[in-house]
PDB file of C-alpha atoms and ligand atoms in Angstrom:
ATOM      1  CA  MET A 120      80.269  97.500  86.594  1.00  0.00           C
ATOM      2  CA  GLU A 121      80.560  97.256  90.383  1.00  0.00           C
ATOM      3  CA  ARG A 122      84.115  97.920  91.498  1.00  0.00           C
ATOM      4  CA  ILE A 123      85.954  95.305  93.523  1.00  0.00           C
ATOM      5  CA  LEU A 124      87.034  96.461  96.957  1.00  0.00           C
ATOM      6  CA  PRO A 125      90.749  95.604  97.097  1.00  0.00           C
ATOM      7  CA  LEU A 126      92.167  93.445  99.915  1.00  0.00           C
ATOM      8  CA  VAL A 127      95.646  93.476 101.495  1.00  0.00           C
ATOM      9  CA  VAL A 128      96.552  90.448 103.577  1.00  0.00           C
ATOM     10  CA  GLY A 129      99.576  90.285 105.812  1.00  0.00           C
ATOM     11  CA  ASN A 130     100.961  86.796 106.257  1.00  0.00           C
ATOM     12  CA  TRP A 131     103.232  86.847 109.317  1.00  0.00           C
ATOM     13  CA  LYS A 132     104.205  83.184 108.711  1.00  0.00           C
ATOM     14  CA  MET A 133     106.069  81.696 111.785  1.00  0.00           C
ATOM     15  CA  ASN A 134     106.908  85.135 113.226  1.00  0.00           C
ATOM     16  CA  GLY A 135     105.456  86.955 116.222  1.00  0.00           C
ATOM     17  CA  HIS A 136     104.917  86.660 119.963  1.00  0.00           C
ATOM     18  CA  PHE A 137     102.432  88.170 122.303  1.00  0.00           C
ATOM     19  CA  ALA A 138     104.596  91.262 122.738  1.00  0.00           C
ATOM     20  CA  ASP A 139     103.983  92.051 119.039  1.00  0.00           C
ATOM     21  CA  GLU A 140     100.500  93.223 119.966  1.00  0.00           C
ATOM     22  CA  CYS A 141     102.232  96.656 119.858  1.00  0.00           C
ATOM     23  CA  ARG A 142     102.552  96.290 116.054  1.00  0.00           C
ATOM     24  CA  ILE A 143      98.835  95.808 115.696  1.00  0.00           C
ATOM     25  CA  ARG A 144      98.144  98.735 117.947  1.00  0.00           C
ATOM     26  CA  ALA A 145     100.501 100.909 115.936  1.00  0.00           C
ATOM     27  CA  LEU A 146      98.925  99.736 112.673  1.00  0.00           C
ATOM     28  CA  LEU A 147      95.403 100.554 113.906  1.00  0.00           C
ATOM     29  CA  CYS A 148      96.479 104.045 115.128  1.00  0.00           C
ATOM     30  CA  SER A 149      98.148 104.852 111.804  1.00  0.00           C
ATOM     31  CA  LEU A 150      95.254 103.529 109.744  1.00  0.00           C
ATOM     32  CA  GLU A 151      92.646 105.577 111.582  1.00  0.00           C
ATOM     33  CA  PRO A 152      93.278 108.876 109.794  1.00  0.00           C
ATOM     34  CA  LEU A 153      93.728 107.249 106.347  1.00  0.00           C
ATOM     35  CA  SER A 154      90.485 106.680 104.579  1.00  0.00           C
ATOM     36  CA  LEU A 155      91.421 103.389 103.065  1.00  0.00           C
ATOM     37  CA  ARG A 156      89.567 101.994 100.143  1.00  0.00           C
ATOM     38  CA  ALA A 157      90.594  98.389 100.909  1.00  0.00           C
ATOM     39  CA  ASP A 158      90.011  95.581 103.345  1.00  0.00           C
ATOM     40  CA  VAL A 159      92.888  94.585 105.522  1.00  0.00           C
ATOM     41  CA  ILE A 160      93.487  91.129 107.104  1.00  0.00           C
ATOM     42  CA  ILE A 161      96.484  90.202 109.276  1.00  0.00           C
ATOM     43  CA  CYS A 162      97.285  86.509 109.570  1.00  0.00           C
ATOM     44  CA  PRO A 163      99.512  85.960 112.614  1.00  0.00           C
ATOM     45  CA  PRO A 164     100.551  82.569 113.944  1.00  0.00           C
ATOM     46  CA  ALA A 165      97.596  80.667 115.481  1.00  0.00           C
ATOM     47  CA  THR A 166      98.797  81.406 119.032  1.00  0.00           C
ATOM     48  CA  LEU A 167      98.053  85.104 118.494  1.00  0.00           C
ATOM     49  CA  ILE A 168      94.668  84.950 116.790  1.00  0.00           C
ATOM     50  CA  ARG A 169      92.551  85.332 119.889  1.00  0.00           C
ATOM     51  CA  SER A 170      94.451  88.284 121.416  1.00  0.00           C
ATOM     52  CA  PHE A 171      94.814  90.094 118.112  1.00  0.00           C
ATOM     53  CA  SER A 172      91.154  89.581 117.335  1.00  0.00           C
ATOM     54  CA  SER A 173      90.148  91.325 120.484  1.00  0.00           C
ATOM     55  CA  LEU A 174      92.482  94.182 119.651  1.00  0.00           C
ATOM     56  CA  VAL A 175      91.007  94.810 116.147  1.00  0.00           C
ATOM     57  CA  LYS A 176      87.321  94.734 117.215  1.00  0.00           C
ATOM     58  CA  GLU A 177      85.468  97.582 115.616  1.00  0.00           C
ATOM     59  CA  SER A 178      88.463  98.595 113.482  1.00  0.00           C
ATOM     60  CA  GLY A 179      88.562  98.023 109.749  1.00  0.00           C
ATOM     61  CA  VAL A 180      91.135  95.304 110.250  1.00  0.00           C
ATOM     62  CA  ALA A 181      90.356  91.594 110.520  1.00  0.00           C
ATOM     63  CA  ILE A 182      92.489  88.687 111.743  1.00  0.00           C
ATOM     64  CA  GLY A 183      93.051  85.492 109.767  1.00  0.00           C
ATOM     65  CA  ALA A 184      94.848  82.195 110.093  1.00  0.00           C
ATOM     66  CA  GLN A 185      97.503  80.537 107.955  1.00  0.00           C
ATOM     67  CA  ASP A 186      96.082  77.042 107.670  1.00  0.00           C
ATOM     68  CA  CYS A 187      93.341  74.643 108.936  1.00  0.00           C
ATOM     69  CA  HIS A 188      92.675  70.925 108.894  1.00  0.00           C
ATOM     70  CA  THR A 189      90.319  69.181 106.477  1.00  0.00           C
ATOM     71  CA  ALA A 190      88.128  67.937 109.341  1.00  0.00           C
ATOM     72  CA  LEU A 191      86.220  69.870 112.031  1.00  0.00           C
ATOM     73  CA  SER A 192      87.505  67.797 114.920  1.00  0.00           C
ATOM     74  CA  GLY A 193      89.167  64.419 115.611  1.00  0.00           C
ATOM     75  CA  PRO A 194      92.371  62.554 116.380  1.00  0.00           C
ATOM     76  CA  TYR A 195      94.732  64.889 114.527  1.00  0.00           C
ATOM     77  CA  THR A 196      97.496  65.796 116.971  1.00  0.00           C
ATOM     78  CA  GLY A 197      98.839  69.269 116.420  1.00  0.00           C
ATOM     79  CA  ASP A 198      96.234  70.423 113.908  1.00  0.00           C
ATOM     80  CA  ILE A 199      93.673  73.166 114.187  1.00  0.00           C
ATOM     81  CA  SER A 200      90.188  73.073 112.681  1.00  0.00           C
ATOM     82  CA  SER A 201      88.369  75.864 110.872  1.00  0.00           C
ATOM     83  CA  SER A 202      85.712  76.003 113.577  1.00  0.00           C
ATOM     84  CA  MET A 203      88.436  76.504 116.215  1.00  0.00           C
ATOM     85  CA  LEU A 204      89.809  79.406 114.192  1.00  0.00           C
ATOM     86  CA  VAL A 205      86.347  80.969 114.085  1.00  0.00           C
ATOM     87  CA  ASP A 206      86.058  80.392 117.802  1.00  0.00           C
ATOM     88  CA  ALA A 207      89.378  82.276 118.345  1.00  0.00           C
ATOM     89  CA  GLY A 208      88.131  85.216 116.250  1.00  0.00           C
ATOM     90  CA  ALA A 209      89.557  84.480 112.757  1.00  0.00           C
ATOM     91  CA  LYS A 210      87.580  85.670 109.784  1.00  0.00           C
ATOM     92  CA  ALA A 211      89.770  84.142 107.051  1.00  0.00           C
ATOM     93  CA  VAL A 212      92.329  81.440 106.437  1.00  0.00           C
ATOM     94  CA  ILE A 213      95.224  81.185 103.992  1.00  0.00           C
ATOM     95  CA  LEU A 214      95.165  77.792 102.323  1.00  0.00           C
ATOM     96  CA  GLY A 215      97.636  76.006 100.033  1.00  0.00           C
ATOM     97  CA  HIS A 216     100.509  78.422 100.521  1.00  0.00           C
ATOM     98  CA  SER A 217     103.521  77.108  98.577  1.00  0.00           C
ATOM     99  CA  GLU A 218     105.461  76.786 101.848  1.00  0.00           C
ATOM    100  CA  ARG A 219     102.834  74.279 102.996  1.00  0.00           C
ATOM    101  CA  ARG A 220     102.536  72.590  99.611  1.00  0.00           C
ATOM    102  CA  ILE A 221     106.295  72.112  99.466  1.00  0.00           C
ATOM    103  CA  ALA A 222     107.211  71.450 103.147  1.00  0.00           C
ATOM    104  CA  HIS A 223     104.069  69.574 104.143  1.00  0.00           C
ATOM    105  CA  GLY A 224     103.205  67.784 100.939  1.00  0.00           C
ATOM    106  CA  GLU A 225      99.852  69.534 100.625  1.00  0.00           C
ATOM    107  CA  THR A 226      98.272  68.621  97.336  1.00  0.00           C
ATOM    108  CA  SER A 227      95.614  70.636  95.516  1.00  0.00           C
ATOM    109  CA  HIS A 228      93.185  67.839  96.537  1.00  0.00           C
ATOM    110  CA  ILE A 229      93.860  68.549 100.207  1.00  0.00           C
ATOM    111  CA  VAL A 230      93.624  72.309  99.640  1.00  0.00           C
ATOM    112  CA  ARG A 231      90.242  71.859  98.043  1.00  0.00           C
ATOM    113  CA  LYS A 232      88.992  69.909 101.117  1.00  0.00           C
ATOM    114  CA  LYS A 233      90.399  72.541 103.459  1.00  0.00           C
ATOM    115  CA  ALA A 234      88.642  75.299 101.456  1.00  0.00           C
ATOM    116  CA  LYS A 235      85.340  73.471 101.721  1.00  0.00           C
ATOM    117  CA  ILE A 236      85.583  73.088 105.480  1.00  0.00           C
ATOM    118  CA  ALA A 237      86.756  76.660 105.883  1.00  0.00           C
ATOM    119  CA  HIS A 238      83.680  77.804 104.036  1.00  0.00           C
ATOM    120  CA  GLN A 239      81.481  75.564 106.132  1.00  0.00           C
ATOM    121  CA  ALA A 240      82.838  77.227 109.263  1.00  0.00           C
ATOM    122  CA  GLY A 241      82.117  80.685 107.756  1.00  0.00           C
ATOM    123  CA  LEU A 242      85.713  81.678 107.012  1.00  0.00           C
ATOM    124  CA  THR A 243      86.992  83.392 103.877  1.00  0.00           C
ATOM    125  CA  ALA A 244      89.272  80.950 102.110  1.00  0.00           C
ATOM    126  CA  ILE A 245      92.368  82.652 100.612  1.00  0.00           C
ATOM    127  CA  ILE A 246      93.576  79.964  98.236  1.00  0.00           C
ATOM    128  CA  CYS A 247      97.264  80.310  97.057  1.00  0.00           C
ATOM    129  CA  ILE A 248      98.479  79.149  93.705  1.00  0.00           C
ATOM    130  CA  GLY A 249     101.735  79.757  91.896  1.00  0.00           C
ATOM    131  CA  GLU A 250     104.316  78.171  89.647  1.00  0.00           C
ATOM    132  CA  SER A 251     107.871  77.201  90.630  1.00  0.00           C
ATOM    133  CA  GLU A 252     110.993  78.610  88.906  1.00  0.00           C
ATOM    134  CA  ALA A 253     111.307  75.366  86.885  1.00  0.00           C
ATOM    135  CA  GLU A 254     107.777  75.643  85.447  1.00  0.00           C
ATOM    136  CA  ARG A 255     108.409  79.275  84.684  1.00  0.00           C
ATOM    137  CA  VAL A 256     111.643  78.519  82.794  1.00  0.00           C
ATOM    138  CA  ARG A 257     109.834  75.848  80.742  1.00  0.00           C
ATOM    139  CA  GLY A 258     107.258  78.485  79.777  1.00  0.00           C
ATOM    140  CA  GLU A 259     104.566  76.523  81.520  1.00  0.00           C
ATOM    141  CA  GLY A 260     103.853  78.912  84.329  1.00  0.00           C
ATOM    142  CA  ALA A 261     100.421  80.254  83.339  1.00  0.00           C
ATOM    143  CA  ARG A 262      99.050  76.834  82.356  1.00  0.00           C
ATOM    144  CA  PHE A 263     100.318  75.326  85.625  1.00  0.00           C
ATOM    145  CA  VAL A 264      98.643  78.116  87.651  1.00  0.00           C
ATOM    146  CA  VAL A 265      95.243  77.593  85.944  1.00  0.00           C
ATOM    147  CA  ASP A 266      95.459  73.782  86.428  1.00  0.00           C
ATOM    148  CA  GLN A 267      96.382  74.268  90.059  1.00  0.00           C
ATOM    149  CA  LEU A 268      93.491  76.672  90.560  1.00  0.00           C
ATOM    150  CA  ARG A 269      91.015  74.212  89.009  1.00  0.00           C
ATOM    151  CA  ALA A 270      92.260  71.416  91.263  1.00  0.00           C
ATOM    152  CA  SER A 271      92.299  73.540  94.441  1.00  0.00           C
ATOM    153  CA  LEU A 272      88.841  75.084  94.174  1.00  0.00           C
ATOM    154  CA  PRO A 273      86.001  73.433  96.108  1.00  0.00           C
ATOM    155  CA  ASP A 274      82.502  73.252  94.615  1.00  0.00           C
ATOM    156  CA  MET A 275      81.274  76.751  94.862  1.00  0.00           C
ATOM    157  CA  PRO A 276      77.608  77.233  95.837  1.00  0.00           C
ATOM    158  CA  ASP A 277      76.467  80.884  95.326  1.00  0.00           C
ATOM    159  CA  CYS A 278      76.637  81.659  99.048  1.00  0.00           C
ATOM    160  CA  CYS A 279      80.433  80.920  99.199  1.00  0.00           C
ATOM    161  CA  TRP A 280      81.716  83.104  96.392  1.00  0.00           C
ATOM    162  CA  SER A 281      81.944  86.213  98.551  1.00  0.00           C
ATOM    163  CA  ARG A 282      84.232  84.280 100.877  1.00  0.00           C
ATOM    164  CA  LEU A 283      86.671  83.167  98.191  1.00  0.00           C
ATOM    165  CA  VAL A 284      89.937  84.990  97.551  1.00  0.00           C
ATOM    166  CA  ILE A 285      92.603  83.765  95.137  1.00  0.00           C
ATOM    167  CA  ALA A 286      96.265  84.710  95.764  1.00  0.00           C
ATOM    168  CA  TYR A 287      98.722  84.288  92.915  1.00  0.00           C
ATOM    169  CA  GLU A 288     102.148  83.782  94.454  1.00  0.00           C
ATOM    170  CA  PRO A 289     104.856  82.617  92.076  1.00  0.00           C
ATOM    171  CA  VAL A 290     107.185  80.483  94.197  1.00  0.00           C
ATOM    172  CA  TRP A 291     110.235  82.164  92.626  1.00  0.00           C
ATOM    173  CA  ALA A 292     109.062  85.578  93.839  1.00  0.00           C
ATOM    174  CA  ILE A 293     108.520  84.664  97.496  1.00  0.00           C
ATOM    175  CA  GLY A 294     111.169  86.283  99.712  1.00  0.00           C
ATOM    176  CA  THR A 295     113.582  86.780  96.772  1.00  0.00           C
ATOM    177  CA  GLY A 296     113.035  90.442  95.835  1.00  0.00           C
ATOM    178  CA  ASP A 297     112.076  89.316  92.298  1.00  0.00           C
ATOM    179  CA  VAL A 298     108.621  90.176  91.024  1.00  0.00           C
ATOM    180  CA  PRO A 299     106.919  89.513  87.656  1.00  0.00           C
ATOM    181  CA  ALA A 300     106.882  92.309  85.092  1.00  0.00           C
ATOM    182  CA  PRO A 301     103.513  94.090  85.391  1.00  0.00           C
ATOM    183  CA  ALA A 302     102.355  92.881  81.963  1.00  0.00           C
ATOM    184  CA  GLU A 303     103.373  89.319  82.772  1.00  0.00           C
ATOM    185  CA  LEU A 304     101.451  89.573  86.082  1.00  0.00           C
ATOM    186  CA  GLU A 305      98.312  90.937  84.345  1.00  0.00           C
ATOM    187  CA  GLU A 306      98.421  88.047  81.870  1.00  0.00           C
ATOM    188  CA  VAL A 307      98.339  85.429  84.636  1.00  0.00           C
ATOM    189  CA  HIS A 308      95.666  87.317  86.652  1.00  0.00           C
ATOM    190  CA  SER A 309      93.458  87.690  83.630  1.00  0.00           C
ATOM    191  CA  MET A 310      93.754  83.954  82.963  1.00  0.00           C
ATOM    192  CA  ILE A 311      92.759  83.305  86.575  1.00  0.00           C
ATOM    193  CA  ARG A 312      89.808  85.734  86.085  1.00  0.00           C
ATOM    194  CA  GLU A 313      88.703  83.902  82.920  1.00  0.00           C
ATOM    195  CA  GLU A 314      88.837  80.564  84.734  1.00  0.00           C
ATOM    196  CA  LEU A 315      86.721  81.935  87.640  1.00  0.00           C
ATOM    197  CA  GLN A 316      84.247  83.425  85.179  1.00  0.00           C
ATOM    198  CA  SER A 317      83.936  80.116  83.413  1.00  0.00           C
ATOM    199  CA  LEU A 318      82.599  78.714  86.713  1.00  0.00           C
ATOM    200  CA  SER A 319      80.339  81.747  87.327  1.00  0.00           C
ATOM    201  CA  LEU A 320      80.202  84.781  85.180  1.00  0.00           C
ATOM    202  CA  GLU A 321      78.489  86.750  87.889  1.00  0.00           C
ATOM    203  CA  TYR A 322      80.726  85.879  90.839  1.00  0.00           C
ATOM    204  CA  GLY A 323      83.929  85.187  88.990  1.00  0.00           C
ATOM    205  CA  ARG A 324      84.231  88.795  87.877  1.00  0.00           C
ATOM    206  CA  LYS A 325      83.874  89.967  91.541  1.00  0.00           C
ATOM    207  CA  THR A 326      86.307  87.554  93.153  1.00  0.00           C
ATOM    208  CA  ARG A 327      89.445  89.210  94.487  1.00  0.00           C
ATOM    209  CA  ILE A 328      92.657  88.001  92.930  1.00  0.00           C
ATOM    210  CA  LEU A 329      95.691  89.061  94.986  1.00  0.00           C
ATOM    211  CA  TYR A 330      99.286  89.075  94.074  1.00  0.00           C
ATOM    212  CA  GLY A 331     101.971  87.830  96.548  1.00  0.00           C
ATOM    213  CA  GLY A 332     105.750  87.588  96.386  1.00  0.00           C
ATOM    214  CA  SER A 333     108.234  90.342  97.391  1.00  0.00           C
ATOM    215  CA  VAL A 334     105.553  93.053  97.616  1.00  0.00           C
ATOM    216  CA  ARG A 335     107.134  96.213  99.124  1.00  0.00           C
ATOM    217  CA  SER A 336     106.168  99.825  99.393  1.00  0.00           C
ATOM    218  CA  SER A 337     108.689 100.498  96.556  1.00  0.00           C
ATOM    219  CA  ASN A 338     107.130  98.218  93.983  1.00  0.00           C
ATOM    220  CA  VAL A 339     103.463  98.310  95.012  1.00  0.00           C
ATOM    221  CA  SER A 340     102.186 100.848  92.559  1.00  0.00           C
ATOM    222  CA  ALA A 341     103.546  99.005  89.518  1.00  0.00           C
ATOM    223  CA  LEU A 342     102.093  95.681  90.690  1.00  0.00           C
ATOM    224  CA  LEU A 343      98.726  96.828  92.117  1.00  0.00           C
ATOM    225  CA  SER A 344      97.879  99.145  89.222  1.00  0.00           C
ATOM    226  CA  MET A 345      97.167  96.163  86.961  1.00  0.00           C
ATOM    227  CA  LYS A 346      93.542  95.698  86.056  1.00  0.00           C
ATOM    228  CA  ASN A 347      92.992  92.214  87.493  1.00  0.00           C
ATOM    229  CA  VAL A 348      95.174  92.659  90.552  1.00  0.00           C
ATOM    230  CA  ASP A 349      92.799  93.285  93.413  1.00  0.00           C
ATOM    231  CA  GLY A 350      95.293  93.586  96.227  1.00  0.00           C
ATOM    232  CA  ALA A 351      98.275  91.848  97.780  1.00  0.00           C
ATOM    233  CA  LEU A 352      99.307  88.999 100.002  1.00  0.00           C
ATOM    234  CA  VAL A 353     102.306  90.410 101.844  1.00  0.00           C
ATOM    235  CA  GLY A 354     104.849  88.268 103.715  1.00  0.00           C
ATOM    236  CA  GLY A 355     108.018  89.837 105.154  1.00  0.00           C
ATOM    237  CA  ALA A 356     106.919  93.498 104.654  1.00  0.00           C
ATOM    238  CA  SER A 357     103.808  92.915 106.722  1.00  0.00           C
ATOM    239  CA  LEU A 358     105.949  92.489 109.823  1.00  0.00           C
ATOM    240  CA  GLN A 359     107.121  96.109 109.609  1.00  0.00           C
ATOM    241  CA  VAL A 360     104.372  98.518 110.355  1.00  0.00           C
ATOM    242  CA  ASN A 361     105.895 101.280 108.241  1.00  0.00           C
ATOM    243  CA  GLU A 362     106.360  99.059 105.223  1.00  0.00           C
ATOM    244  CA  LEU A 363     102.849  97.721 105.467  1.00  0.00           C
ATOM    245  CA  LEU A 364     101.484 101.241 105.778  1.00  0.00           C
ATOM    246  CA  GLY A 365     103.519 102.215 102.658  1.00  0.00           C
ATOM    247  CA  ILE A 366     101.818  99.350 100.826  1.00  0.00           C
ATOM    248  CA  LEU A 367      98.366 100.199 102.160  1.00  0.00           C
ATOM    249  CA  SER A 368      98.759 103.843 101.197  1.00  0.00           C
ATOM    250  CA  PHE A 369      98.322 102.789  97.606  1.00  0.00           C
ATOM    251  CA  TYR A 370      94.634 102.481  98.490  1.00  0.00           C
ATOM    252  CA  ALA A 371      94.390 105.639 100.597  1.00  0.00           C
ATOM    253  CA  SER A 372      92.313 108.409  99.170  1.00  0.00           C
TER     254      SER A 372
HETATM  255  P1  13P B  67     107.252  87.797 100.838  1.00  0.00           P
HETATM  256  O1  13P B  67     106.332  89.033 100.752  1.00  0.00           O
HETATM  257  O2  13P B  67     108.108  87.785 102.082  1.00  0.00           O
HETATM  258  O3  13P B  67     107.999  87.565  99.552  1.00  0.00           O
HETATM  259  O4  13P B  67     106.267  86.570 101.047  1.00  0.00           O
HETATM  260  C1  13P B  67     105.164  86.383 100.216  1.00  0.00           C
HETATM  261  C2  13P B  67     104.321  85.383 100.812  1.00  0.00           C
HETATM  262  O5  13P B  67     104.652  84.210 100.868  1.00  0.00           O
HETATM  263  C3  13P B  67     103.021  85.824 101.395  1.00  0.00           C
HETATM  264  O6  13P B  67     102.180  84.753 101.668  1.00  0.00           O
END
């Protein structure tokens, strides 16, 4: 069977200014000698997409965004559309991150609409799903995640599957230092895989399923060695070039 090329995404969240171009330059320099068997996407704040995109041209790194609106244009003060992100140089967009679901009331229905318009604009949609601590304690985590996935996925014509990435990010693991036990992680990822394969056997088995939540260079090999874990969505550690390199080295040959 064709192997999935892993993907590591750095989510800078609301961190970074123009002067942080130096971090991208340093990352590119350090990556050059590594022959990495993985794709890399950095998602800075929207203000930095254009400048970072011109920096990474012809490198193996792409730039992504952290959100987009459900429409392509219109009277939506403060919002950014998927076509504007493409115009600025973005190749991907993170959608339905729990920080947006919780702080901005984003429902799975909204996430699904955003994913559809992201695909229309030609972006890769990185759809985030993950249970809260309360759901986990009730033993309902895995079921919750599968239901959330079903509700967040847009209709998937064949042409869009290669631009779909799922990121499993348990809310209780984000920024806490806690991570799921590897076997627990594999169980959720294999349920996500089954669900994707129930929609398309051919494409579901090739779709990248990332893990996110307190990924560090120190825990990366336990997490990323799992069969259905095809990479990571990295928050805090992606802001430190050395930490990010430590994570990426897992995929260096
Ligand atoms: P941390 O890696 O800081 O826990 O954040 C994870 C995350 O939310 C990435 O989207």
